[in-house]
mmCIF file of C-alpha atoms in Angstrom:
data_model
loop_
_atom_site.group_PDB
_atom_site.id
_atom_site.type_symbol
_atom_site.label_atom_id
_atom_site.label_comp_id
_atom_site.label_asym_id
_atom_site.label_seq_id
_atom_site.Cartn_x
_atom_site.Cartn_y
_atom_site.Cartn_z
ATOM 1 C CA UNK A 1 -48.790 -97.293 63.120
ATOM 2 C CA UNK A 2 -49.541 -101.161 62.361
ATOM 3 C CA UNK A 3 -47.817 -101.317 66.252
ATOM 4 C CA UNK A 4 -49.963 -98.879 67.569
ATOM 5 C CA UNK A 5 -53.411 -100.636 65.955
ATOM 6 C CA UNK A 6 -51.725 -103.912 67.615
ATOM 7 C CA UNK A 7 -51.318 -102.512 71.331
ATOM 8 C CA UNK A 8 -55.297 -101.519 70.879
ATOM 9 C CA UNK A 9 -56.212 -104.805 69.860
ATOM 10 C CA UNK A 10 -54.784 -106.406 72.677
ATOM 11 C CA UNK A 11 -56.487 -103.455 75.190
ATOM 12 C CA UNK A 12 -59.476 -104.634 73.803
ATOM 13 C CA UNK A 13 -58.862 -108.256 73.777
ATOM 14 C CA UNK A 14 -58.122 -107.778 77.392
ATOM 15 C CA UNK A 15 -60.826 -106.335 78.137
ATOM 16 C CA UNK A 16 -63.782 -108.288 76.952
ATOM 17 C CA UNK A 17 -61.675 -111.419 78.729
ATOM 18 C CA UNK A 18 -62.182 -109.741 82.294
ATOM 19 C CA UNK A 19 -65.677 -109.326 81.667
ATOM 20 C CA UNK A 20 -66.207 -113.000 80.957
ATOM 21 C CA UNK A 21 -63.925 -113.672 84.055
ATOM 22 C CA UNK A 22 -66.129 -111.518 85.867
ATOM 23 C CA UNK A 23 -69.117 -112.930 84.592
ATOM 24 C CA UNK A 24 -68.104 -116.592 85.502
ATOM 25 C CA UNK A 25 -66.477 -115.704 89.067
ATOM 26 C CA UNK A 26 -69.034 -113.338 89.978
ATOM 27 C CA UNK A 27 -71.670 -116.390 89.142
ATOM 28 C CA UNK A 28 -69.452 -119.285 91.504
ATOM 29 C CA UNK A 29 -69.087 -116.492 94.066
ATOM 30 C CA UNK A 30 -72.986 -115.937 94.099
ATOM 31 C CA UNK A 31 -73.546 -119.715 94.378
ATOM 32 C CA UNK A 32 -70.829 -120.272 97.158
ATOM 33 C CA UNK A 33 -73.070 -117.407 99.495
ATOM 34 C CA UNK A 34 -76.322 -118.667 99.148
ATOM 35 C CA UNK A 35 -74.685 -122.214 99.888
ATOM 36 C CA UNK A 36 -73.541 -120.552 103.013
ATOM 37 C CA UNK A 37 -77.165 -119.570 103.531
ATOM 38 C CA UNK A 38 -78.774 -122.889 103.213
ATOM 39 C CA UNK A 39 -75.978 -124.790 105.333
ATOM 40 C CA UNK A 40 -77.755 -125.994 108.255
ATOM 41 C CA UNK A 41 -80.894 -126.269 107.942
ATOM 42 C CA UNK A 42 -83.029 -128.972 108.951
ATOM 43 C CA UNK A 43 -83.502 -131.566 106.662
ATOM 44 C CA UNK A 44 -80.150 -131.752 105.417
ATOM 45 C CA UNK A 45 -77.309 -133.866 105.760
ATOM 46 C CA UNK A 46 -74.677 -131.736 108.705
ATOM 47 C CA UNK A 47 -71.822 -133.267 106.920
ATOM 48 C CA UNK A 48 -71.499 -132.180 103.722
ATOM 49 C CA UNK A 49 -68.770 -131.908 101.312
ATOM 50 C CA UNK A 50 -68.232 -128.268 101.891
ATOM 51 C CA UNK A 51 -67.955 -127.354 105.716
ATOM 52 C CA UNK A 52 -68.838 -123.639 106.812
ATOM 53 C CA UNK A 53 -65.431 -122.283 107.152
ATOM 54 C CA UNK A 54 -64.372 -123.827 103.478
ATOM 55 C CA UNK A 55 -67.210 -122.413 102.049
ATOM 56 C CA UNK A 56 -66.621 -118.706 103.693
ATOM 57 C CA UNK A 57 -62.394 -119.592 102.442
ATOM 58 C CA UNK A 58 -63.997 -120.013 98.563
ATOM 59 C CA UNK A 59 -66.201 -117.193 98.628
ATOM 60 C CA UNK A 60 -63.798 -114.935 100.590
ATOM 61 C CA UNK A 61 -61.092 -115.994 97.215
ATOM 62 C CA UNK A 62 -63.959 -115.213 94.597
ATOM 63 C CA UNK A 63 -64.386 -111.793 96.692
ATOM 64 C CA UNK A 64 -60.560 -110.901 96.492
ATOM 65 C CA UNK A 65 -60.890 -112.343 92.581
ATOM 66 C CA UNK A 66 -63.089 -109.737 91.512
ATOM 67 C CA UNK A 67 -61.198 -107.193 92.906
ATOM 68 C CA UNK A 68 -58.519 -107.845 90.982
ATOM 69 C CA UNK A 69 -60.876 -107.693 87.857
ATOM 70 C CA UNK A 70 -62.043 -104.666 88.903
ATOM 71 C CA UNK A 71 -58.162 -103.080 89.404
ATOM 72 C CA UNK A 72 -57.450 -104.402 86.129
ATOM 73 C CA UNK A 73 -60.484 -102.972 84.178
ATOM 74 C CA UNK A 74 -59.504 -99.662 85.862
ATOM 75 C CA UNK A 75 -56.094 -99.904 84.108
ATOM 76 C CA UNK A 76 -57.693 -101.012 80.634
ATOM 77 C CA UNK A 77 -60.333 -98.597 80.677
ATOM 78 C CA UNK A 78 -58.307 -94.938 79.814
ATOM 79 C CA UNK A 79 -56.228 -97.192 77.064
ATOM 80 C CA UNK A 80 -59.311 -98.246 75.082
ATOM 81 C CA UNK A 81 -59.730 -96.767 71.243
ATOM 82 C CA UNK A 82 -62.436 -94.604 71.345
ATOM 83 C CA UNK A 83 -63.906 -92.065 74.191
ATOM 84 C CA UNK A 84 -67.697 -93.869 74.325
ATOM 85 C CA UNK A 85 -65.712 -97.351 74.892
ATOM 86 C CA UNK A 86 -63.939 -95.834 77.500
ATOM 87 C CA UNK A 87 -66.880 -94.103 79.477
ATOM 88 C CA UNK A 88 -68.736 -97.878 78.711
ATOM 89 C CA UNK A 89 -65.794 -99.024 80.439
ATOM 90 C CA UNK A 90 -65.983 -96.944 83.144
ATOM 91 C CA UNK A 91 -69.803 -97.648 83.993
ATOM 92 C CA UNK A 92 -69.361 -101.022 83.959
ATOM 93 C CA UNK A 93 -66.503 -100.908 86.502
ATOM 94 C CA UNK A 94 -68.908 -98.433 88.163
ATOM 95 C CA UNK A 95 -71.765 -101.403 88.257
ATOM 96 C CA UNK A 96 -68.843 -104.083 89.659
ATOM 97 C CA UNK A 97 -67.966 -102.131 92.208
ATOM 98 C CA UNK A 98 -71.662 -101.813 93.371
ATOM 99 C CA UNK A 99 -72.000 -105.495 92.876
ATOM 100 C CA UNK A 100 -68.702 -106.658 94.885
ATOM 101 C CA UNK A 101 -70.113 -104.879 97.964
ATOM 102 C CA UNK A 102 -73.568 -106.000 97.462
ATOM 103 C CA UNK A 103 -72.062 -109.801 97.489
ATOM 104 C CA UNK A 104 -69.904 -109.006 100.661
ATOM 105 C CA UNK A 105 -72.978 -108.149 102.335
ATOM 106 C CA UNK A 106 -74.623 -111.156 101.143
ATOM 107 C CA UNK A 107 -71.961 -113.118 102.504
ATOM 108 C CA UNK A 108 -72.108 -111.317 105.858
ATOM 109 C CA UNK A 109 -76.298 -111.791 106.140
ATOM 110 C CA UNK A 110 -75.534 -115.228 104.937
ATOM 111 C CA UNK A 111 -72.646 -116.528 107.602
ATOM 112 C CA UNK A 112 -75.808 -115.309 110.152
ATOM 113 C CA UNK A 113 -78.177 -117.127 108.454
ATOM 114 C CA UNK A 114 -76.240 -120.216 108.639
ATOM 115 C CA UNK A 115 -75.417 -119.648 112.583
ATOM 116 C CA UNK A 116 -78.943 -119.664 113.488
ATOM 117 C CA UNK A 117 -79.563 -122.273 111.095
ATOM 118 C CA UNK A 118 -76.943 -124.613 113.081
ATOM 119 C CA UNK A 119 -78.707 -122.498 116.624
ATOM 120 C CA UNK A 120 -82.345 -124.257 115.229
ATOM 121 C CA UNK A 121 -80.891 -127.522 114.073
ATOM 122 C CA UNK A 122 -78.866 -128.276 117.659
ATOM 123 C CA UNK A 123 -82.197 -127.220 119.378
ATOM 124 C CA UNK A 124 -83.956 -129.345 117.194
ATOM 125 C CA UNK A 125 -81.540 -132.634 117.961
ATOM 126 C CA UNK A 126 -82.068 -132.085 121.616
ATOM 127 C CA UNK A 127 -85.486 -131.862 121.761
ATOM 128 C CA UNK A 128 -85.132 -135.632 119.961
ATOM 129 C CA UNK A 129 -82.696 -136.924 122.061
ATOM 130 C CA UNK A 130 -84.965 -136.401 125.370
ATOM 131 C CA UNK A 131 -88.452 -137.422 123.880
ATOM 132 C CA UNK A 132 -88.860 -140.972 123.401
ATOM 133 C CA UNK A 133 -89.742 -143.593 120.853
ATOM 134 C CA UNK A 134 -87.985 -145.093 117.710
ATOM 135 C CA UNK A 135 -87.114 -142.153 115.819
ATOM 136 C CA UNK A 136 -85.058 -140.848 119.146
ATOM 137 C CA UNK A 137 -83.066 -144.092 119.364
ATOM 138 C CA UNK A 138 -82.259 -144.328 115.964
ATOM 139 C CA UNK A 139 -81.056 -140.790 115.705
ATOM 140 C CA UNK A 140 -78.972 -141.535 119.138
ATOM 141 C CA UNK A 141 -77.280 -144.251 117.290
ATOM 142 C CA UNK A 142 -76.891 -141.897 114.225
ATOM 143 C CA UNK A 143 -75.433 -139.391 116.352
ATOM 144 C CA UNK A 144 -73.111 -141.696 118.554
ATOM 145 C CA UNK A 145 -71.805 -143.276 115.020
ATOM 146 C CA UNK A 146 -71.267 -139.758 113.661
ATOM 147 C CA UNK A 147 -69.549 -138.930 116.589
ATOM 148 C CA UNK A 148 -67.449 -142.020 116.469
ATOM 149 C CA UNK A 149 -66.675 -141.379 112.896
ATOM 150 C CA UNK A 150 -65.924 -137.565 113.523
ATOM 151 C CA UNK A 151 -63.279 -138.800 116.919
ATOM 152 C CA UNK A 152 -61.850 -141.239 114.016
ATOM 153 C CA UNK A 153 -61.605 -138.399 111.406
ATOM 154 C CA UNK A 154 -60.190 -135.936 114.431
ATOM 155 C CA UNK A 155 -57.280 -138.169 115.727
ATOM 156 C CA UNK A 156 -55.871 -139.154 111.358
ATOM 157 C CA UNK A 157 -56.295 -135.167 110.974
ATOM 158 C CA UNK A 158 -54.029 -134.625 113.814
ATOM 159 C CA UNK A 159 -51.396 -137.528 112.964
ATOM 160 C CA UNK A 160 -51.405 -135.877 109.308
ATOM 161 C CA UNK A 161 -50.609 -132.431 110.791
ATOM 162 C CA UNK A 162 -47.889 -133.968 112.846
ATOM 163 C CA UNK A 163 -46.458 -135.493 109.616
ATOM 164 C CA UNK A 164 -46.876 -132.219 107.595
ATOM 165 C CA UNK A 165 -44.844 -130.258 110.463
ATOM 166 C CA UNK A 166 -42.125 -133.061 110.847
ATOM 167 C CA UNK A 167 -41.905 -133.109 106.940
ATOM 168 C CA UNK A 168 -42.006 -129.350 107.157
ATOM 169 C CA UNK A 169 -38.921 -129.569 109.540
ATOM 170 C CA UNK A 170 -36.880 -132.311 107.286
ATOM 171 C CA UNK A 171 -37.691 -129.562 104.229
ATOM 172 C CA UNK A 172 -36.538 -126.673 106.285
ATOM 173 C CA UNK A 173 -33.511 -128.758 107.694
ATOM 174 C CA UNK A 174 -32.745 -129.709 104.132
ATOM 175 C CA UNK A 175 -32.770 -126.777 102.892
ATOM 176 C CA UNK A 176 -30.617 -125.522 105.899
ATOM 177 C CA UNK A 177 -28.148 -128.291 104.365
ATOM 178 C CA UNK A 178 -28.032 -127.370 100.925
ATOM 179 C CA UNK A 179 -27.318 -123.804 101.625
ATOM 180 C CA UNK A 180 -24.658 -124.624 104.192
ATOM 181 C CA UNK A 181 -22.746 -127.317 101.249
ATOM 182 C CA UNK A 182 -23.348 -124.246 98.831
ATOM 183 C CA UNK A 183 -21.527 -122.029 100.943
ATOM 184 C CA UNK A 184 -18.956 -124.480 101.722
ATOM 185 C CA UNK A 185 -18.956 -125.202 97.669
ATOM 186 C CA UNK A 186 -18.547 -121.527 97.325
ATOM 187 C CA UNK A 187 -15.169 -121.324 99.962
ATOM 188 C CA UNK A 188 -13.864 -124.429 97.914
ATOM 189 C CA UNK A 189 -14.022 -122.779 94.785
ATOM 190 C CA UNK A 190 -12.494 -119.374 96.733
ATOM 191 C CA UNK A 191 -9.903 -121.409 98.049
ATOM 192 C CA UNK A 192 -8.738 -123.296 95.162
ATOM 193 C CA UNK A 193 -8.720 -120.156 92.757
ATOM 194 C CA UNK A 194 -6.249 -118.560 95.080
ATOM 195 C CA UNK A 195 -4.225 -122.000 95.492
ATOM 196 C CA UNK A 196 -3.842 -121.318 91.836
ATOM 197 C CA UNK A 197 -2.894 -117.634 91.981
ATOM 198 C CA UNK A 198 -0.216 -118.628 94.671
ATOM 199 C CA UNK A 199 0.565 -121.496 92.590
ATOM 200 C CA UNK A 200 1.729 -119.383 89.563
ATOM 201 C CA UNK A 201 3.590 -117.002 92.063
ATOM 202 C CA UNK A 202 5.244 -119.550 93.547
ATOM 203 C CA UNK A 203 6.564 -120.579 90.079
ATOM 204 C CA UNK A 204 7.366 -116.898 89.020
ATOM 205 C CA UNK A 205 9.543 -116.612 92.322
ATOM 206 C CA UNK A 206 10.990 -119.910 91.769
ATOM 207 C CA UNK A 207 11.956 -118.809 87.975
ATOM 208 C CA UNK A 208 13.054 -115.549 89.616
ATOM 209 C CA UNK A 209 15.305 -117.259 91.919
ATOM 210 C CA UNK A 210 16.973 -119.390 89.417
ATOM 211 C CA UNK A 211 17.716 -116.528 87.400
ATOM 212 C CA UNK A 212 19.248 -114.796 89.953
ATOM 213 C CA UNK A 213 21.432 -117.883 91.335
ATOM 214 C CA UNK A 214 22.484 -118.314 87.515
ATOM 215 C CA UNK A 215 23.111 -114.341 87.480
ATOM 216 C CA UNK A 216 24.750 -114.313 90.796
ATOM 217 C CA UNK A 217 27.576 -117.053 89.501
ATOM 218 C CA UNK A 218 28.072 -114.988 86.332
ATOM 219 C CA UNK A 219 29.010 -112.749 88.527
ATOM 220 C CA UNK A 220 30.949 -114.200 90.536
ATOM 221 C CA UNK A 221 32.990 -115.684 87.448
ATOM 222 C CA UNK A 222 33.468 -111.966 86.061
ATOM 223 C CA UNK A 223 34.527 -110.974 89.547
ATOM 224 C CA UNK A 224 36.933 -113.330 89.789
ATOM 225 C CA UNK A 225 38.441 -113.453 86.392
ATOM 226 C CA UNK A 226 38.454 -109.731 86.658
ATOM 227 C CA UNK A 227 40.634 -109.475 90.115
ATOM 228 C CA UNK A 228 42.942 -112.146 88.138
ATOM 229 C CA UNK A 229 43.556 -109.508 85.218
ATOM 230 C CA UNK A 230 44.056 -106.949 87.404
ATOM 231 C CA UNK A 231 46.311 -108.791 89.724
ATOM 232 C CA UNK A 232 48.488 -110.045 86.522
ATOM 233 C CA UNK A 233 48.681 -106.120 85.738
ATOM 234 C CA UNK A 234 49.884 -105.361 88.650
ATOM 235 C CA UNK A 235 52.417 -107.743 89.201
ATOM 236 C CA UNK A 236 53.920 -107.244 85.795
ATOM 237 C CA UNK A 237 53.906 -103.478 86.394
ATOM 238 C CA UNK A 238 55.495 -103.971 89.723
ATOM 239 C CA UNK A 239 58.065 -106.528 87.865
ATOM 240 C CA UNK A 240 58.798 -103.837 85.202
ATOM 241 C CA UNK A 241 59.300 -100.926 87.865
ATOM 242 C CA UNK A 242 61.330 -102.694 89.910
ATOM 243 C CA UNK A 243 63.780 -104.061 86.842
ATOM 244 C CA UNK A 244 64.164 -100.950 85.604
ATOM 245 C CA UNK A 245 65.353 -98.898 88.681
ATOM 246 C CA UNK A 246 67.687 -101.832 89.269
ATOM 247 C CA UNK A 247 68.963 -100.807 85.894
ATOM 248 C CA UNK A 248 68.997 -97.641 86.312
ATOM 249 C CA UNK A 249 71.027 -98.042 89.609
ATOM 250 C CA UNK A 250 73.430 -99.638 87.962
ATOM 251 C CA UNK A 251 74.019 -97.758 85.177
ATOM 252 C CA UNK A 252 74.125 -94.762 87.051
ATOM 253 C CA UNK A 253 76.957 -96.390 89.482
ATOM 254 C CA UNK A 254 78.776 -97.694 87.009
ATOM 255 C CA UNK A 255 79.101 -94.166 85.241
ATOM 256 C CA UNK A 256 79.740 -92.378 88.275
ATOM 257 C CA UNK A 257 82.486 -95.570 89.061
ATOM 258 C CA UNK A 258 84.546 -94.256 85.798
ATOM 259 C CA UNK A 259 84.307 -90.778 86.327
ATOM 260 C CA UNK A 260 85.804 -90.655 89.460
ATOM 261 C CA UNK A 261 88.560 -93.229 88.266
ATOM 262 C CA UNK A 262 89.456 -90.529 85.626
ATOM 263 C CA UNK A 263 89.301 -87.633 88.143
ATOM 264 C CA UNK A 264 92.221 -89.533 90.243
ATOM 265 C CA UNK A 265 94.463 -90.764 87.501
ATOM 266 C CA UNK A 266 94.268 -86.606 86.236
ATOM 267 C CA UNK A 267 94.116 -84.340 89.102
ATOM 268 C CA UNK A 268 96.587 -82.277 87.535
ATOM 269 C CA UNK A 269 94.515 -81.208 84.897
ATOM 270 C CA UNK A 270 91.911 -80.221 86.649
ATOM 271 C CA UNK A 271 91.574 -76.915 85.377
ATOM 272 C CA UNK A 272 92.516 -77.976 81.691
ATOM 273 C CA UNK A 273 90.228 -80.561 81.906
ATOM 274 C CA UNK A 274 87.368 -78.401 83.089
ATOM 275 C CA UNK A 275 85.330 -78.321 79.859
ATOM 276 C CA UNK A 276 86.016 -82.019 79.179
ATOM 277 C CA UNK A 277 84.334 -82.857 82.593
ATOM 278 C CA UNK A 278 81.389 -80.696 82.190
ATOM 279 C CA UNK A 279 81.115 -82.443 78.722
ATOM 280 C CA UNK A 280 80.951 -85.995 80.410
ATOM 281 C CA UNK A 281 78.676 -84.303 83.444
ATOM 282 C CA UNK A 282 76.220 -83.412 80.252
ATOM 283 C CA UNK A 283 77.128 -86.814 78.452
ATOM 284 C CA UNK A 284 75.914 -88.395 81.781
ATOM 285 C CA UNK A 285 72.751 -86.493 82.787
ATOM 286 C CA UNK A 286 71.885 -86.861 79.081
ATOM 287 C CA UNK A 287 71.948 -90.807 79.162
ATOM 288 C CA UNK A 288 70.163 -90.742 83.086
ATOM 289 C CA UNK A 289 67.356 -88.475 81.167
ATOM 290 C CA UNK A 290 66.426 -90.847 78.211
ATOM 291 C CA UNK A 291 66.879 -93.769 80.667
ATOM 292 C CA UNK A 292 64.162 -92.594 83.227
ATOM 293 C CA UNK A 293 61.927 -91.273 80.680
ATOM 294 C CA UNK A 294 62.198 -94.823 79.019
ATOM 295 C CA UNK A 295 61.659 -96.048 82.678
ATOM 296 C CA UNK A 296 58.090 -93.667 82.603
ATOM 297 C CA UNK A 297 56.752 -94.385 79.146
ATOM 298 C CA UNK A 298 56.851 -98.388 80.320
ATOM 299 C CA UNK A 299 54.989 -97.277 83.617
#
């Protein structure tokens, strides 16, 4: 609520300060057309401060001024408190209107005014300059000084607008200048923030590699004392196989050595000495059998 009765305050303190805006420009803008309506006549100085075309630029503003008044009342108007403020509001913006295009006529009947003002004046000056007497040579001398003075005014108005456009060019070349170093600030900044990323890669991959050099001599170490184990296995297996078949070779020589020996010293009992042979056969095959499976529990 206490918002609400704020926002209508303001409305309303908006609105009474365009119509004293209004009041004041409408008032200048007045003035500056009936200036234009007076400007010259006879009797008056031609140079004053305020030439034709600057006095057409200040009304023309106070013109486009009140327009804006009279958009902004428009806006104001429907938010205002109470419905008989509002149509108020309304006929008054009625009444500007009216007025704005009564001083835009003004201005228009008062730019021809001051035409044939300056047509009469000229015509006027002529007529002096060809009749005769004092008052012709002094305003001769008036004129040729004026003219001197406007030549004077003329050429410093040019050399300012050819310092205005080379200081124009020096801005615009500046400003060229700045924007190129902001750019080239701009690639810097690029460039150094990925010099940084590549930076840190670089030392990621470099801590990668040293890892994997540390990694790949571990590895080589296990490799090697790995094939040295294995190659000590294998000899001392090989050792152990071949020792033991030796043996056996021998053993089994050596029994079938006495054997025969007994078979030749005995060949008469033969048949008596049948079972006794089969006995040692047995005897023999069951010391060859404990021997090689002794032989294959050490393989």
């Amino acid at each position: 609520m206490e918002e609400s009765e704020s926002t209508i305050d303001k409305v309303v303190e908006e609105v009474e300060k365009v119509k004293k805006e209004w009041d004041e420009t409408y008032r200048k803008t007045q003035k500056h057309i009936e200036a234009i309506a007076e400007y010259g006549k006879s009797g008056r100085e031609k140079e004053e401060k305020n030439s034709l075309a600057r006095l057409n630029g200040i009304a023309q503003d106070g013109l486009s001024l009140l327009s804006s008044f009279l958009f902004t009342l428009d806006l104001l108007a429907p938010q205002l408190p109470s419905p008989p403020e509002v149509k108020s509001a309304r006929a008054l913006l009625q009444s500007w209107k009216t007025l704005t295009q009564n001083l835009r006529l003004n201005l228009r009947n008062a730019n021809l005014q001051a035409k044939a003002n300056l047509r009469k004046t000229a015509q006027e000056e002529r007529e002096l300059l060809l009749g005769g007497g004092e008052e012709s040579t002094a305003r001769r001398r008036n004129l040729q000084t004026k003219a001197g003075m406007t030549s004077a005014a003329e050429s410093i108005t040019e050399s300012l607008r050819r310092t205005r456009q080379l200081m124009v060019q020096e801005v615009e070349r500046n400003t060229s200048t700045l924007m190129t170093l902001d750019e080239s600030t701009g690639v810097l900044k690029k460039a150094e923030s990925e010099y940084k990323g590549h930076r840190s890669l670089f030392m990621r991959t470099r801590n990668l590699l040293s890892v994997m050099q540390r990694q790949d001599v571990m590895d080589r170490l296990i490799l090697g004392i790995g094939f040295f184990l294995f190659s000590l296995a294998v000899l001392y297996v090989v050792s152990k196989r071949i020792g033991l078949l030796t043996l056996q070779r021998k053993i089994t020589e050596a029994i079938k050595a006495g054997v025969v020996g007994q078979a030749d010293l005995r060949p008469q009992a033969v048949a008596g000495n049948v079972n006794l042979h089969q006995v040692r056969v047995d005897h023999v095959h069951n010391i060859e059998a404990p021997l090689e499976q002794r032989i294959h529990d050490e393989l």
